[in-house]
XYZ file of C-alpha atoms in Angstrom:
67
model
C 0.000 0.000 0.000
C 1.210 3.513 -0.783
C 2.081 5.839 2.109
C -0.454 8.698 1.940
C 0.892 10.649 4.930
C 2.902 13.173 2.847
C -0.231 14.401 1.057
C -2.382 14.644 4.203
C -3.114 18.334 4.690
C -3.010 19.204 8.393
C -3.723 22.943 8.029
C -6.699 24.057 10.095
C -9.325 25.934 8.082
C -11.403 28.377 10.125
C -11.907 28.016 13.870
C -13.516 25.430 16.139
C -16.655 27.597 16.300
C -16.682 28.472 12.598
C -14.936 25.804 10.524
C -15.146 27.721 7.287
C -12.612 29.648 5.243
C -12.755 31.402 1.878
C -9.734 31.490 -0.399
C -9.636 33.463 -3.634
C -7.290 32.254 -6.344
C -6.808 32.995 -9.996
C -5.164 30.088 -11.749
C -2.626 30.304 -13.346
C -1.895 33.848 -12.077
C -1.743 33.066 -8.317
C -0.625 29.471 -8.711
C -0.354 26.939 -11.505
C -2.262 24.205 -9.674
C -3.303 23.021 -6.240
C -1.012 20.264 -5.018
C -2.476 16.808 -4.514
C -3.702 16.541 -0.931
C -6.433 15.107 1.269
C -8.085 15.962 4.573
C -11.067 14.938 6.651
C -12.982 18.190 6.087
C -15.255 18.970 3.149
C -13.843 21.327 0.541
C -16.112 23.318 -1.771
C -14.890 24.995 -4.942
C -16.720 27.677 -6.886
C -15.582 28.510 -10.417
C -16.377 31.831 -12.032
C -14.818 30.548 -15.259
C -12.760 27.688 -16.586
C -12.469 24.037 -15.670
C -10.598 21.862 -13.192
C -9.713 18.205 -12.928
C -10.212 16.619 -9.496
C -9.207 13.137 -8.401
C -11.540 11.886 -5.670
C -11.151 8.310 -4.431
C -9.102 7.518 -7.561
C -11.924 8.761 -9.811
C -11.204 11.657 -12.171
C -13.903 14.351 -12.193
C -13.977 17.397 -14.474
C -15.631 20.456 -12.926
C -16.743 23.329 -15.152
C -18.052 26.779 -14.385
C -21.759 27.331 -14.869
C -22.785 23.763 -14.029
């Protein structure tokens, strides 16, 4: 089995009372891509334009704006 510890994101998002954070990014201006990672919390992405490829439980999912 592959060791998944290096990609486990341990950063805390929000606070204990309000576990919610908003991050604004413009790809590729701010960053080229988000590094592969996982965590126990839910992560929600909102796209104003463009597309993204996610890998969730080894399944590739294409997300597009406006859908």
